[in-house]
Coordinates of C-alpha atoms and ligand atoms in Angstrom, one line a residue:
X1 CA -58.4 -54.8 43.8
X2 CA -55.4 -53.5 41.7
X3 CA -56.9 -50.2 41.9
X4 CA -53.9 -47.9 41.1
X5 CA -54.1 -49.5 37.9
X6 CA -57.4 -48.7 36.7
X7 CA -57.4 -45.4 34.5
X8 CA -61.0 -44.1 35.0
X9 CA -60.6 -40.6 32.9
X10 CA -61.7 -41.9 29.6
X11 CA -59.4 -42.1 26.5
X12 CA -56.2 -40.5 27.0
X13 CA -55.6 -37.0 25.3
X14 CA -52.9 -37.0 22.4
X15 CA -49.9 -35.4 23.3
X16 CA -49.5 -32.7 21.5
X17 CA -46.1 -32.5 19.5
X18 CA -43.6 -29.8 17.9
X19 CA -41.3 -30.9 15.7
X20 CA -38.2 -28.8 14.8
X21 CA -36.0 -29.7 11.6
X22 CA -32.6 -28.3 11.3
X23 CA -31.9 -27.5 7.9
X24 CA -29.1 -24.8 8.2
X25 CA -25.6 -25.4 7.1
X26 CA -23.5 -24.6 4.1
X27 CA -23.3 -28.0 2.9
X28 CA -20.0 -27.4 0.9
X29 CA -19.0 -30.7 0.8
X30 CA -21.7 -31.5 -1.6
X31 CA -19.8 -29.5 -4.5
X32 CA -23.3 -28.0 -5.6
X33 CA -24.9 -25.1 -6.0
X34 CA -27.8 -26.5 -4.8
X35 CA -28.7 -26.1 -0.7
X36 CA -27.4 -29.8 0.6
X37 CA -31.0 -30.6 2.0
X38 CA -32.5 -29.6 -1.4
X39 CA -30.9 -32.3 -2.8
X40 CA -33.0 -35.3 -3.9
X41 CA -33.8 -38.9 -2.6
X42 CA -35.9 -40.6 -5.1
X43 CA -37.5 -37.5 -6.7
X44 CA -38.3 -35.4 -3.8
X45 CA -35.7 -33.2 -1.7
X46 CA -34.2 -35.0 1.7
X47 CA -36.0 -31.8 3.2
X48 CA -39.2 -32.9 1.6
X49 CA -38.7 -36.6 2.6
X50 CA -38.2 -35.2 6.1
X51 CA -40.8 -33.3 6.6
X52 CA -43.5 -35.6 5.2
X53 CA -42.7 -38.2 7.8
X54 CA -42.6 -35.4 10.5
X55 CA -46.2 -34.8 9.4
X56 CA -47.0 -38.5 9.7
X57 CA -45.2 -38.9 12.7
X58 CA -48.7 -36.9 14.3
X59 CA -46.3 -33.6 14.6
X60 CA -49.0 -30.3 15.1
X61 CA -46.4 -28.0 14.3
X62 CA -43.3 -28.5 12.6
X63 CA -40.5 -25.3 12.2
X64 CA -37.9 -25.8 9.9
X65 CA -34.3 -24.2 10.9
X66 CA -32.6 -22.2 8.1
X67 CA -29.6 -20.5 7.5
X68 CA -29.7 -16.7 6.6
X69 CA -29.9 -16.5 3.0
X70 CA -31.7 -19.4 2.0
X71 CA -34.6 -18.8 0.4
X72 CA -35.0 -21.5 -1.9
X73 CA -35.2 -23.7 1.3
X74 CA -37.9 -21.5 2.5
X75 CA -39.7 -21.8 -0.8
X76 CA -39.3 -25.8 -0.1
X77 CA -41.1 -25.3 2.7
X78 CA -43.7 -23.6 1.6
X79 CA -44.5 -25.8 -1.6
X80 CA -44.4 -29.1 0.4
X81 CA -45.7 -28.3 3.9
X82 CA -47.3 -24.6 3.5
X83 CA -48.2 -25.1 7.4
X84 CA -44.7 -25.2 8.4
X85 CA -43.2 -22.2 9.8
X86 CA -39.0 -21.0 9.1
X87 CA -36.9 -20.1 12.1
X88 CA -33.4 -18.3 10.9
X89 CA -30.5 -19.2 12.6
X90 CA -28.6 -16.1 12.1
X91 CA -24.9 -18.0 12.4
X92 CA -24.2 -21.8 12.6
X93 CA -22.7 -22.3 16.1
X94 CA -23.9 -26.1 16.7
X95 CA -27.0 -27.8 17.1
X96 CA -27.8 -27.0 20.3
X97 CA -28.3 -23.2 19.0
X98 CA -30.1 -24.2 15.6
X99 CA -32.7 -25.8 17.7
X100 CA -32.7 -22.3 20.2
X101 CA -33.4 -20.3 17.0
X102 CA -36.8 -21.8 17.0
X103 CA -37.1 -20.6 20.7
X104 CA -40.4 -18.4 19.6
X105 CA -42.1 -21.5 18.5
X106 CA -40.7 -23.7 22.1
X107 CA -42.0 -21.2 24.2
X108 CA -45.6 -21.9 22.7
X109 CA -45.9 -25.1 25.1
X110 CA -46.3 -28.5 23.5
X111 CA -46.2 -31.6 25.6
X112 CA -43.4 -33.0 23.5
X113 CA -40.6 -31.5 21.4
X114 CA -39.1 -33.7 18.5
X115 CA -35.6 -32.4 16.9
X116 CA -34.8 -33.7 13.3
X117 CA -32.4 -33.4 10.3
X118 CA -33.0 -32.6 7.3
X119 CA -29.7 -34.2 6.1
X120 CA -31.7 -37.7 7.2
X121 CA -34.0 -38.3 4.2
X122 CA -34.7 -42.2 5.6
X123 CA -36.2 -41.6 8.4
X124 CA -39.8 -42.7 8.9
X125 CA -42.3 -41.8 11.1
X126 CA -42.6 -44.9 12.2
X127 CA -39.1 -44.2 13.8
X128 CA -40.2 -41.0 15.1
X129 CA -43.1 -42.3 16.9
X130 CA -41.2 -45.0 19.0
X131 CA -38.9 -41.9 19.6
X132 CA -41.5 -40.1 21.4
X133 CA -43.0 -43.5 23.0
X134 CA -41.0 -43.0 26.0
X135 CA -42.0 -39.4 26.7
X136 CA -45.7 -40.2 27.6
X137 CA -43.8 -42.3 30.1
X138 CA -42.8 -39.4 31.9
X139 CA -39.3 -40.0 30.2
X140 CA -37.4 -36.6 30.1
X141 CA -35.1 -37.1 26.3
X142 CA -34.7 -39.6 24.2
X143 CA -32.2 -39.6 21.9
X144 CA -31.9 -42.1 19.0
X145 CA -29.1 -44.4 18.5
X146 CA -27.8 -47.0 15.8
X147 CA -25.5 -50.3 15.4
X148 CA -22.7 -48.2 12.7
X149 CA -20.8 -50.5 10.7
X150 CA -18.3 -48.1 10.9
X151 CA -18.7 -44.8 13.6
X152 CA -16.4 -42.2 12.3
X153 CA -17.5 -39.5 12.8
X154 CA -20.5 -40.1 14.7
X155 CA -21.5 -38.9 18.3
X156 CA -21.3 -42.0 20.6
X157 CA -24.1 -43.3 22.9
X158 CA -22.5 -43.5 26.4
X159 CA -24.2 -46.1 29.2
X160 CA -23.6 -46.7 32.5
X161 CA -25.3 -50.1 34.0
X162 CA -28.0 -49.5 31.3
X163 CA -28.3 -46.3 31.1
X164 CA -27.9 -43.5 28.9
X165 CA -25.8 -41.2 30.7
X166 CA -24.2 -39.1 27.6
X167 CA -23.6 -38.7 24.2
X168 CA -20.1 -37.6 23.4
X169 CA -18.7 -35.9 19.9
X170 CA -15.8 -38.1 18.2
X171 CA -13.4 -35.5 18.2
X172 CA -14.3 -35.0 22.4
X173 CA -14.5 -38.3 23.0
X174 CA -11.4 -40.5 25.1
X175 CA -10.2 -43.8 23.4
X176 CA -11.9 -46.3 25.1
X177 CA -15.3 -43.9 24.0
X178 CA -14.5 -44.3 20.6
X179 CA -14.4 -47.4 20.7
X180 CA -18.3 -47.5 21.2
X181 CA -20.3 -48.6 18.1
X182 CA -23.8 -47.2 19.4
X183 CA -23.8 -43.9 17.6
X184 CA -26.0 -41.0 17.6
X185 CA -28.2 -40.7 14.6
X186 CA -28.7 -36.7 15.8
X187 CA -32.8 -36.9 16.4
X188 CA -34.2 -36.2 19.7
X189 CA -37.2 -36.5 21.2
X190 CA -37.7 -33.8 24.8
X191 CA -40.2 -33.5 27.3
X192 CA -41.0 -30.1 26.3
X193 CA -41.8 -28.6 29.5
X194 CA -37.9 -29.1 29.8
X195 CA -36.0 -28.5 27.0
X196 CA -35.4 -24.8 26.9
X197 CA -34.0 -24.5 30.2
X198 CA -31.8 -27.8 29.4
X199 CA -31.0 -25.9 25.5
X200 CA -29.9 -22.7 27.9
X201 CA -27.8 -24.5 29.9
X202 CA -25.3 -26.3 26.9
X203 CA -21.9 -24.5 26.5
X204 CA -19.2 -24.6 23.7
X205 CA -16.6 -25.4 25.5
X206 CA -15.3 -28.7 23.6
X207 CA -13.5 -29.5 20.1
X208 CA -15.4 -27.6 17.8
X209 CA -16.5 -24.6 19.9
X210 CA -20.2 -25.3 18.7
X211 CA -23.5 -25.6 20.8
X212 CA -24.1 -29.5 20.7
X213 CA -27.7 -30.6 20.9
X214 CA -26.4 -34.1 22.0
X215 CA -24.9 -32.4 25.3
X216 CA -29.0 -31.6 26.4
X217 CA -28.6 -35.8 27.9
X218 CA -25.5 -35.6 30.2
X219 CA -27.4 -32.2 31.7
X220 CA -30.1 -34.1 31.9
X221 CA -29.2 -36.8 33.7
X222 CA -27.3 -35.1 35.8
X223 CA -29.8 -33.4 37.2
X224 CA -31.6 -36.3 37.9
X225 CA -34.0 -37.0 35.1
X226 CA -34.3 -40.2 32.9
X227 CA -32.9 -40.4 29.3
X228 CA -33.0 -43.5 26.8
X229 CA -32.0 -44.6 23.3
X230 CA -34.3 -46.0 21.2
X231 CA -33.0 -48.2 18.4
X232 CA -32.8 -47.5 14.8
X233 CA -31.1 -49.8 12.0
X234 CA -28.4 -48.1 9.8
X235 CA -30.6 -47.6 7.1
X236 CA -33.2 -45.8 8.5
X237 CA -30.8 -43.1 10.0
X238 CA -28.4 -42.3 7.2
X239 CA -26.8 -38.9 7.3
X240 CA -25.9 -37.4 4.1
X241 CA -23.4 -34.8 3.9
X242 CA -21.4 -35.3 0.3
X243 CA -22.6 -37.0 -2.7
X244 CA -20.9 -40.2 -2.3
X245 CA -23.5 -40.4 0.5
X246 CA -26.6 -39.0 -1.2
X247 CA -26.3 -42.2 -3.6
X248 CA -25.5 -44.6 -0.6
X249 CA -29.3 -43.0 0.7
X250 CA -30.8 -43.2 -3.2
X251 CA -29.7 -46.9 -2.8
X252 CA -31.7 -47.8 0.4
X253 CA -34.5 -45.9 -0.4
X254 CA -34.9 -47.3 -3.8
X255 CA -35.0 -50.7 -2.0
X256 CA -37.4 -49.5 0.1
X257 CA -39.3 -48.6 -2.8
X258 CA -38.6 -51.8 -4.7
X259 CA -39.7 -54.0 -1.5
X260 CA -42.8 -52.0 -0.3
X261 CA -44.1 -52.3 -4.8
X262 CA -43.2 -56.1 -4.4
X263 CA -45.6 -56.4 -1.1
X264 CA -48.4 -54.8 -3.1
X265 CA -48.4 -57.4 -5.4
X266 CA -46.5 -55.9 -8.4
X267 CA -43.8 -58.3 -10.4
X268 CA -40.4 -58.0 -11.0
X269 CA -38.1 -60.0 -12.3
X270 CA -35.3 -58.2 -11.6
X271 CA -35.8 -55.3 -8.9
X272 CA -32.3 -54.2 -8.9
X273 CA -32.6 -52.8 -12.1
X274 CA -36.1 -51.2 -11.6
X275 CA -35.9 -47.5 -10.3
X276 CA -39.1 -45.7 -9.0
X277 CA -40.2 -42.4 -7.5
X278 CA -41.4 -41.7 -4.0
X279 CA -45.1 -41.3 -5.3
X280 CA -45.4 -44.4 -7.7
X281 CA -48.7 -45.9 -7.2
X282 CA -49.3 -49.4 -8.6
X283 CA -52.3 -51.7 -9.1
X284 CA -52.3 -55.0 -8.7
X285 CA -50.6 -57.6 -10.6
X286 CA -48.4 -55.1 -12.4
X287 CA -45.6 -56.7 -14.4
X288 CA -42.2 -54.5 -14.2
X289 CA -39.5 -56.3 -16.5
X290 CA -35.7 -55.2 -15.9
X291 CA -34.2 -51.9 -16.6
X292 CA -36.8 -49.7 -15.7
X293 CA -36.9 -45.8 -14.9
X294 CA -40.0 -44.4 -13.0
X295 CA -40.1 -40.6 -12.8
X296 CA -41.9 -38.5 -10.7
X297 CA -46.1 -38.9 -11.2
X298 CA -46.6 -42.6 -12.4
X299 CA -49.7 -44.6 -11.9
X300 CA -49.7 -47.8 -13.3
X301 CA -53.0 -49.8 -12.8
X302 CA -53.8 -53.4 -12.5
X303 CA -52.5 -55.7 -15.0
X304 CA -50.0 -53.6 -17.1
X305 CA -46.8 -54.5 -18.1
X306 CA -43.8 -52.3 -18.6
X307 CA -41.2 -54.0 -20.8
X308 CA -37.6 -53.6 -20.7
X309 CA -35.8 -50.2 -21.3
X310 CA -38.5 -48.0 -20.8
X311 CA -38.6 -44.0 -19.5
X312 CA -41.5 -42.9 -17.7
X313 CA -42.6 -39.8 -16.0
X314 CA -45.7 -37.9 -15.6
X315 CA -47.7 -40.6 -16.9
X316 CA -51.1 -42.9 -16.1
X317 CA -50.9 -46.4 -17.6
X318 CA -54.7 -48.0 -17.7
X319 CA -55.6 -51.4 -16.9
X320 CA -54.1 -54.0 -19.0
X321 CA -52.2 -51.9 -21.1
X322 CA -48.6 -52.7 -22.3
X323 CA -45.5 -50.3 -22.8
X324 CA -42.4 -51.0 -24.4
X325 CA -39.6 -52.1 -24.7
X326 CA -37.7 -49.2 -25.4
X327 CA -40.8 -46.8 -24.7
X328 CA -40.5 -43.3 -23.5
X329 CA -43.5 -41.9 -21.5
X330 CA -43.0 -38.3 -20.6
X331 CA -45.7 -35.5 -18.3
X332 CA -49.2 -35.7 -19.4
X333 CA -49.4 -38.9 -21.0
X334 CA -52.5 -41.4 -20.7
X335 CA -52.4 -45.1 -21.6
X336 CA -56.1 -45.8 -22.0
X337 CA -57.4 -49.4 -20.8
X338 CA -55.6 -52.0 -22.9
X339 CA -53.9 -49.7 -25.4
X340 CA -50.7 -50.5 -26.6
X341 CA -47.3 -48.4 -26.3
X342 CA -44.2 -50.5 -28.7
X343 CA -40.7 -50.2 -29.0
X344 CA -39.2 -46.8 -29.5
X345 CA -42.3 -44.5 -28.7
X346 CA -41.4 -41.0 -27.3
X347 CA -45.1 -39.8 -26.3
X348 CA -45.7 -36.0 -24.1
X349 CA -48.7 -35.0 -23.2
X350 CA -51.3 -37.1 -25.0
X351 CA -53.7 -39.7 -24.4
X352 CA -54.3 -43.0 -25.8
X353 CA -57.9 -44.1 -25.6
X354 CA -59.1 -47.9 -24.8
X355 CA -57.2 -50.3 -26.8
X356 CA -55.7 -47.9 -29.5
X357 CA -52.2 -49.1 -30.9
X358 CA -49.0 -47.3 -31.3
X359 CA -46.3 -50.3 -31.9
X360 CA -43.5 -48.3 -33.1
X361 CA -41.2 -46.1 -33.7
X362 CA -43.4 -43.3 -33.5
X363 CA -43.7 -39.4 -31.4
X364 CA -47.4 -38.2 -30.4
X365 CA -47.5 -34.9 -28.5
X366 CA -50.1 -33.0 -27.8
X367 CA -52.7 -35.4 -29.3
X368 CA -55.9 -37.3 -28.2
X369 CA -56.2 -40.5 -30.1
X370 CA -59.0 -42.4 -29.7
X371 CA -60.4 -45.6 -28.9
X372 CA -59.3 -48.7 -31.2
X373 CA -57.7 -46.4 -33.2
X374 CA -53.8 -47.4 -34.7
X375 CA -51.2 -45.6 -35.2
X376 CA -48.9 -47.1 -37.5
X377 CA -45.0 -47.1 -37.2
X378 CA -43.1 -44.1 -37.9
X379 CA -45.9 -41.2 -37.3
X380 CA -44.7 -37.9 -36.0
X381 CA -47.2 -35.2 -34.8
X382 CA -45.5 -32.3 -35.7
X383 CA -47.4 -30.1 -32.8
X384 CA -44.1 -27.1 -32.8
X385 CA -43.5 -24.3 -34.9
X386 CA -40.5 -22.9 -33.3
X387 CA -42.5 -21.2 -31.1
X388 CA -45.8 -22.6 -30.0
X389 CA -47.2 -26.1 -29.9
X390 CA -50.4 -27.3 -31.9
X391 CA -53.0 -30.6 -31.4
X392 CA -53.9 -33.2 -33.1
X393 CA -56.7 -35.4 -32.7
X394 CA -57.8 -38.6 -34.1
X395 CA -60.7 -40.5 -34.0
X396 CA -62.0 -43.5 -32.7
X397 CA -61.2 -46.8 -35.0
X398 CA -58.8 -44.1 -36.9
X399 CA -55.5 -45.6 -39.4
X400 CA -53.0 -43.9 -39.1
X401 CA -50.1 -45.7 -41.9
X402 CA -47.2 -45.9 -41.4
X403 CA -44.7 -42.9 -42.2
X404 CA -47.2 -39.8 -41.9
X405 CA -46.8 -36.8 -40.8
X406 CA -49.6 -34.9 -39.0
X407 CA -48.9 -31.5 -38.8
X408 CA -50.6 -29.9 -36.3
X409 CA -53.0 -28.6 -35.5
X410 CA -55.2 -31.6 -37.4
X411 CA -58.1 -33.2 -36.3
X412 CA -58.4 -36.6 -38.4
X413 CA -61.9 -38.3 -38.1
X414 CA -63.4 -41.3 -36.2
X415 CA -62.5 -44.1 -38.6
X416 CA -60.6 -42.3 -40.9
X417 CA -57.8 -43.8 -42.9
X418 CA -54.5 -42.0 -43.7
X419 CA -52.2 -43.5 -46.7
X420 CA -48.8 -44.6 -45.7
X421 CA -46.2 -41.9 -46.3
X422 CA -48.6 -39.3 -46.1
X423 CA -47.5 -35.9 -44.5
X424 CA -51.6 -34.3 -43.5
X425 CA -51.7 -30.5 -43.3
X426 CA -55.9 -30.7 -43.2
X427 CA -58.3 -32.3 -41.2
X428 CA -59.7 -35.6 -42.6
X429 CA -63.6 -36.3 -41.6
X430 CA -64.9 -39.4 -40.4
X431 CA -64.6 -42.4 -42.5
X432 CA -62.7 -41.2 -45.8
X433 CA -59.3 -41.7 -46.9
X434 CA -56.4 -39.4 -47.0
X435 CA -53.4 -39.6 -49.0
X436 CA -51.1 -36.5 -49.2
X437 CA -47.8 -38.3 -51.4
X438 CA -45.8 -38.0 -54.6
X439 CA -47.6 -40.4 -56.8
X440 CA -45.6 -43.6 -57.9
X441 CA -44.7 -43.8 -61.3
X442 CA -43.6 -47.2 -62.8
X443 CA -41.3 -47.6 -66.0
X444 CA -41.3 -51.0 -67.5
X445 CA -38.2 -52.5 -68.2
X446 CA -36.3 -49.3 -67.5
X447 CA -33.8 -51.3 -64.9
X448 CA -32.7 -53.8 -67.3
X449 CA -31.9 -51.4 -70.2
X450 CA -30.2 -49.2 -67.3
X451 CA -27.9 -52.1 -66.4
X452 CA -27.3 -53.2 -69.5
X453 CA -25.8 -49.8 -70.5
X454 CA -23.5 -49.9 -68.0
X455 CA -21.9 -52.9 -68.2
X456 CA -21.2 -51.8 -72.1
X457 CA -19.0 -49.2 -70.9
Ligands
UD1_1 C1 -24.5 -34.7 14.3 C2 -24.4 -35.0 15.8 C3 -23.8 -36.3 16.0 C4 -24.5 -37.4 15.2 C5 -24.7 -37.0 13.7 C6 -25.6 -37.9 13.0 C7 -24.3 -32.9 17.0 C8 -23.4 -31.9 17.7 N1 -23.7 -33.9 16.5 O1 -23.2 -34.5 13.8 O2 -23.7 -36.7 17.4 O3 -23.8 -38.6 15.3 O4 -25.2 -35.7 13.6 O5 -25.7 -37.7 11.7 O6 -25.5 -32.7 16.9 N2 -27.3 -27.7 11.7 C9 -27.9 -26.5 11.8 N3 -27.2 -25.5 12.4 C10 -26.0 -25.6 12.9 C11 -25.4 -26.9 12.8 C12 -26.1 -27.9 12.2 O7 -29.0 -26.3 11.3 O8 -25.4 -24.7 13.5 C13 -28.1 -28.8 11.0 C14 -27.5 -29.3 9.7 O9 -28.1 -28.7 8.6 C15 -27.8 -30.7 9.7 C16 -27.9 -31.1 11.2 O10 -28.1 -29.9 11.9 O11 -29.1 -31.0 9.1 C17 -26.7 -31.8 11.7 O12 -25.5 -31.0 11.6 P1 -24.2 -31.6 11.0 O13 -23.2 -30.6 11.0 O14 -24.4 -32.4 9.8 O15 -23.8 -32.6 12.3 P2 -22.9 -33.9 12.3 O16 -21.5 -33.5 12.4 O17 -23.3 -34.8 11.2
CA2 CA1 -24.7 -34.6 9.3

C-alpha cells in the first residue's frame, strides 16, 4: 500500500548550491565616492550583509559580480568571505549578462543556482531558503516577488490563471501591466542544470537595450517548464540605489535589530531612540535607556544598564555593571563585573576591573585599573606625547582624587592614594600617599583688610 510514496534511499542528499551576487554598477546616484554596495547598513557594507546571509542560506560557493575597476569591492570580499570568488563583468549591459560573467563558475555543475543583489542588504537567508524550496521540487526558476506600496520602477510579476508566466521591466511594460503591484525584488533562484542555456538565450531587444535576468521566466515557461514567486514583505527586499534609500534600509534593519535585542530579553524603554550594530551581543536582562548609540564590537552582559546619552563602540560591559549617562565607550574598553562608568567619561582602550568606580567627568586611555579601585572626578591619563601613547596602571583598592593628572607612563600601586589636584609624573607603590600640588598657604584676615581698602577709595 501507498507504495510510490515510500522513499527507501535513506536521507536525502543536500542540494548543492551556487550563489552568484551582482555587485557591478556605477552607483552614481549615491553622490559618493564610495562603491554603492560598500555603503553601510548598520555597521557593515550592504555587500557584507549580503553575503553573510548567502552563507547562511547553505550556499557552497558564492561568486560575487564586479565591475572592472573595483578593487575595493574585491577587497570586501576577501575580508568578509575570503572563500568567495570575483567574476568581472567587463561592461554593464543588464543583469542577465552580470550573472553570464560568472559563467566559469555555472559551468562547474551545482544542483541549484541562486542570483542576488548586493544593493539588497535586508535580505535573510531565511528568504533565500524558501526561494530555493521549490527547486528540489523539480521547479525550473523561482523568482521572488513583493506586495510594493508603491511599484515605480520595479519589474512586475505577470500571472496567468496562477501562474507565473513573466516578469516585465516598467519602462516595457503596457498599461494595464503597470498596473500590477507584485513586483520583482530581482533574486532568483534556477535549476542549475538549466540556467545557462536559458542566460544564452535572453536578448536586448527592449527599453533599455540591457540583458534582463528577469527575461530567464517567460523563456522558461515557454518552453514548457514551471516557474513561481515566492513571497517576500517589503522590508525584507529593499533595493537601495540613492541615499534617501540607504536610510529607508538603516531604518528597518535597525528595527530588526531593536526587535530581535527585545526577544532576548534585553529592556528598553524607548527602542526608537536606541541604535545598535549588526554584531551587538547582549546578555540577559540588559537595561538600554533612551538615546543610545551602539558601535560596531559591543557586548554587553547580563544585568548592565546603559543610561541615557551614551556612545559606545569597541567595548565589553561585565555583569552588572552600569554606564552613563553621558558616557563615551570607545575600541578596547572593558567594564569589569559591577564597575561603574558616570556621566561624562570618554574611556579608549582600557579596562576597568570588578567593581572599580569612575563617576565623572574623567578620560582613561591606555590604562588598567584595578579591582575596587576609584577614580575620582576629573582624572585625565595623559598617555600622548604628540607622537606616541604611554600606560598607566593602577592598583587594586587604588584613590585616585579628584583633579589629577597621571601622566603616563605611571604605574600607581594596589591601594595607593593620590591627593586631589595632584598632577603624578612617578610611580606611587602600594599603600602610600601621593601628593604632587602647590602647597596652600592661608593669610589671616588678609580679605577683610583687602576689602576694606577698597571701599576707602
Ligand atoms: C532590477 C530588476 C527589476 C527589479 C529590481 C528590484 C532587472 C533587469 N531588473 O532592477 O525587475 O524589480 O531590480 O530591485 O534585473 N548589476 C550588475 N551588472 C549590470 C546591471 C546590474 O552587476 O550590468 C547589478 C547591480 O549592481 C545591482 C543589481 O544588479 O546590484 C540590480 O541592478 P539595478 O540596475 O539596480 O536593477 P534595477 O533597475 O533596480
Ligand atoms: Ca536596484
Amino acid at each position: 500500500m501507498m507504495d510510490t510514496m515510500i522513499k527507501n534511499n535513506g536521507p536525502e542528499k543536500p542540494r548543492s548550491c551556487l550563489a552568484i551576487i551582482l555587485a557591478a554598477g556605477e552607483g552614481t546616484r549615491m553622490k559618493s565616492r564610495l562603491p554603492k554596495v560598500l555603503h553601510r547598513v548598520a555597521g557593515r557594507s550592504m555587500l557584507a550583509h549580503v553575503l553573510a546571509e548567502v552563507a547562511n542560506a547553505g550556499a557552497d560557493r558564492i561568486v560575487v559580480v564586479v565591475g572592472p575597476d573595483h578593487d575595493e569591492i574585491a577587497r570586501e570580499v576577501k575580508a568578509v568571505s575570503p572563500g568567495a570568488e570575483i567574476a568581472v563583468q567587463k561592461e554593464r549591459l543588464g543583469t542577465a549578462h552580470a550573472v553570464l560573467s560568472a559563467r566559469a563558475a555555472i559551468e562547474i555543475a551545482a544542483d541549484d543556482v541562486v542570483v542576488a543583489f548586493a544593493d539588497t542588504p535586508l535580505i535573510s537567508a531565511n528568504v533565500l531558503h524558501r526561494l530555493r524550496e521549490p527547486l528540489a521540487a523539480g521547479v525550473d526558476i523561482c523568482a521572488l516577488g513583493f506586495e510594493a506600496k508603491n511599484p515605480h520602477g520595479y519589474g512586475r510579476l505577470l500571472s496567468e490563471n496562477g501562474n507565473l508566466v513573466a516578469i516585465r521591466e516598467e519602462k516595457d511594460a503596457s498599461d494595464e501591466e503597470r498596473a500590477v503591484t507584485f513586483c520583482n525584488a530581482g533574486l532568483m533562484a534556477f535549476q542549475g542544470k538549466k540556467i545557462l542555456s536559458v542566460l544564452e538565450r535572453i536578448g536586448c531587444d527592449n527599453a533599455k537595450g540591457e540583458y534582463y535576468l528577469p527575461d530567464a521566466v517567460s523563456i522558461i515557461v515557454k518552453d514548457g517548464g514551471r516557474a513561481v514567486a515566492v513571497s517576500a514583505t517589503e522590508d525584507d527586499v529593499q533595493g537601495v540605489n540613492d541615499k534617501l534609500q540607504l536610510a529607508a534600509a538603516e531604518r528597518t534593519m535597525q528595527e530588526k535589530l531593536r526587535r530581535r535585542a527585545l526577544a532576548a530579553g534585553v529592556t528598553m524603554i524607548a527602542p526608537e531612540t536606541v541604535f545598535l550594530s549588526y554584531d551587538t551581543v547582549f546578555g540577559r536582562d540588559v537595561l538600554l535607556e533612551p538615546n543610545i548609540y551602539i558601535g560596531l564590537g559591543v557586548s554587553i552582559s547580563d544585568g548592565a544598564v546603559i543610561h541615557a546619552f551614551s556612545h559606545l563602540e569597541g567595548a565589553e560591559i561585565g555583569p552588572d555593571s552600569s554606564v552613563g549617562p553621558f558616557a563615551r565607550l570607545r575600541p578596547g574598553t572593558v567594564v569589569g563585573k559591577s564597575a561603574k562608568v558616570g556621566n561624562f567619561v570618554d574611556i579608549k582602550k582600557a579596562s576597568l576591573g570588578q567593581g572599580a568606580k569612575v563617576s565623572h567627568l574623567t578620560y582613561l586611555g591606555d590604562a588598567t585599573i584595578g579591582a575596587e579601585a576609584n577614580i575620582g572626578a576629573g582624572t585625565i591619563t595623559c598617555n600622548y606625547d604628540g607622537f606616541n601613547k604611554f600606560e598607566t596602571v593602577i592598583g587594586e583598592g587604588a584613590f585616585v582624587g579628584s583633579n589629577s593628572a597621571l601622566v603616563a607612563p605611571v604605574r600607581i600601586g594596589n591601594g595607593a592614594f593620590i591627593g586631589s589636584g595632584s598632577v603624578i609624573t612617578a610611580d606611587v607603590p602600594s599603600d602610600a600617599l601621593a601628593i604632587a600640588r602647590g602647597r596652600q598657604e592661608t593669610k589671616a584676615g588678609w580679605a577683610k583688610v583687602f576689602r576694606e581698602s577698597q571701599k576707602k577709595r
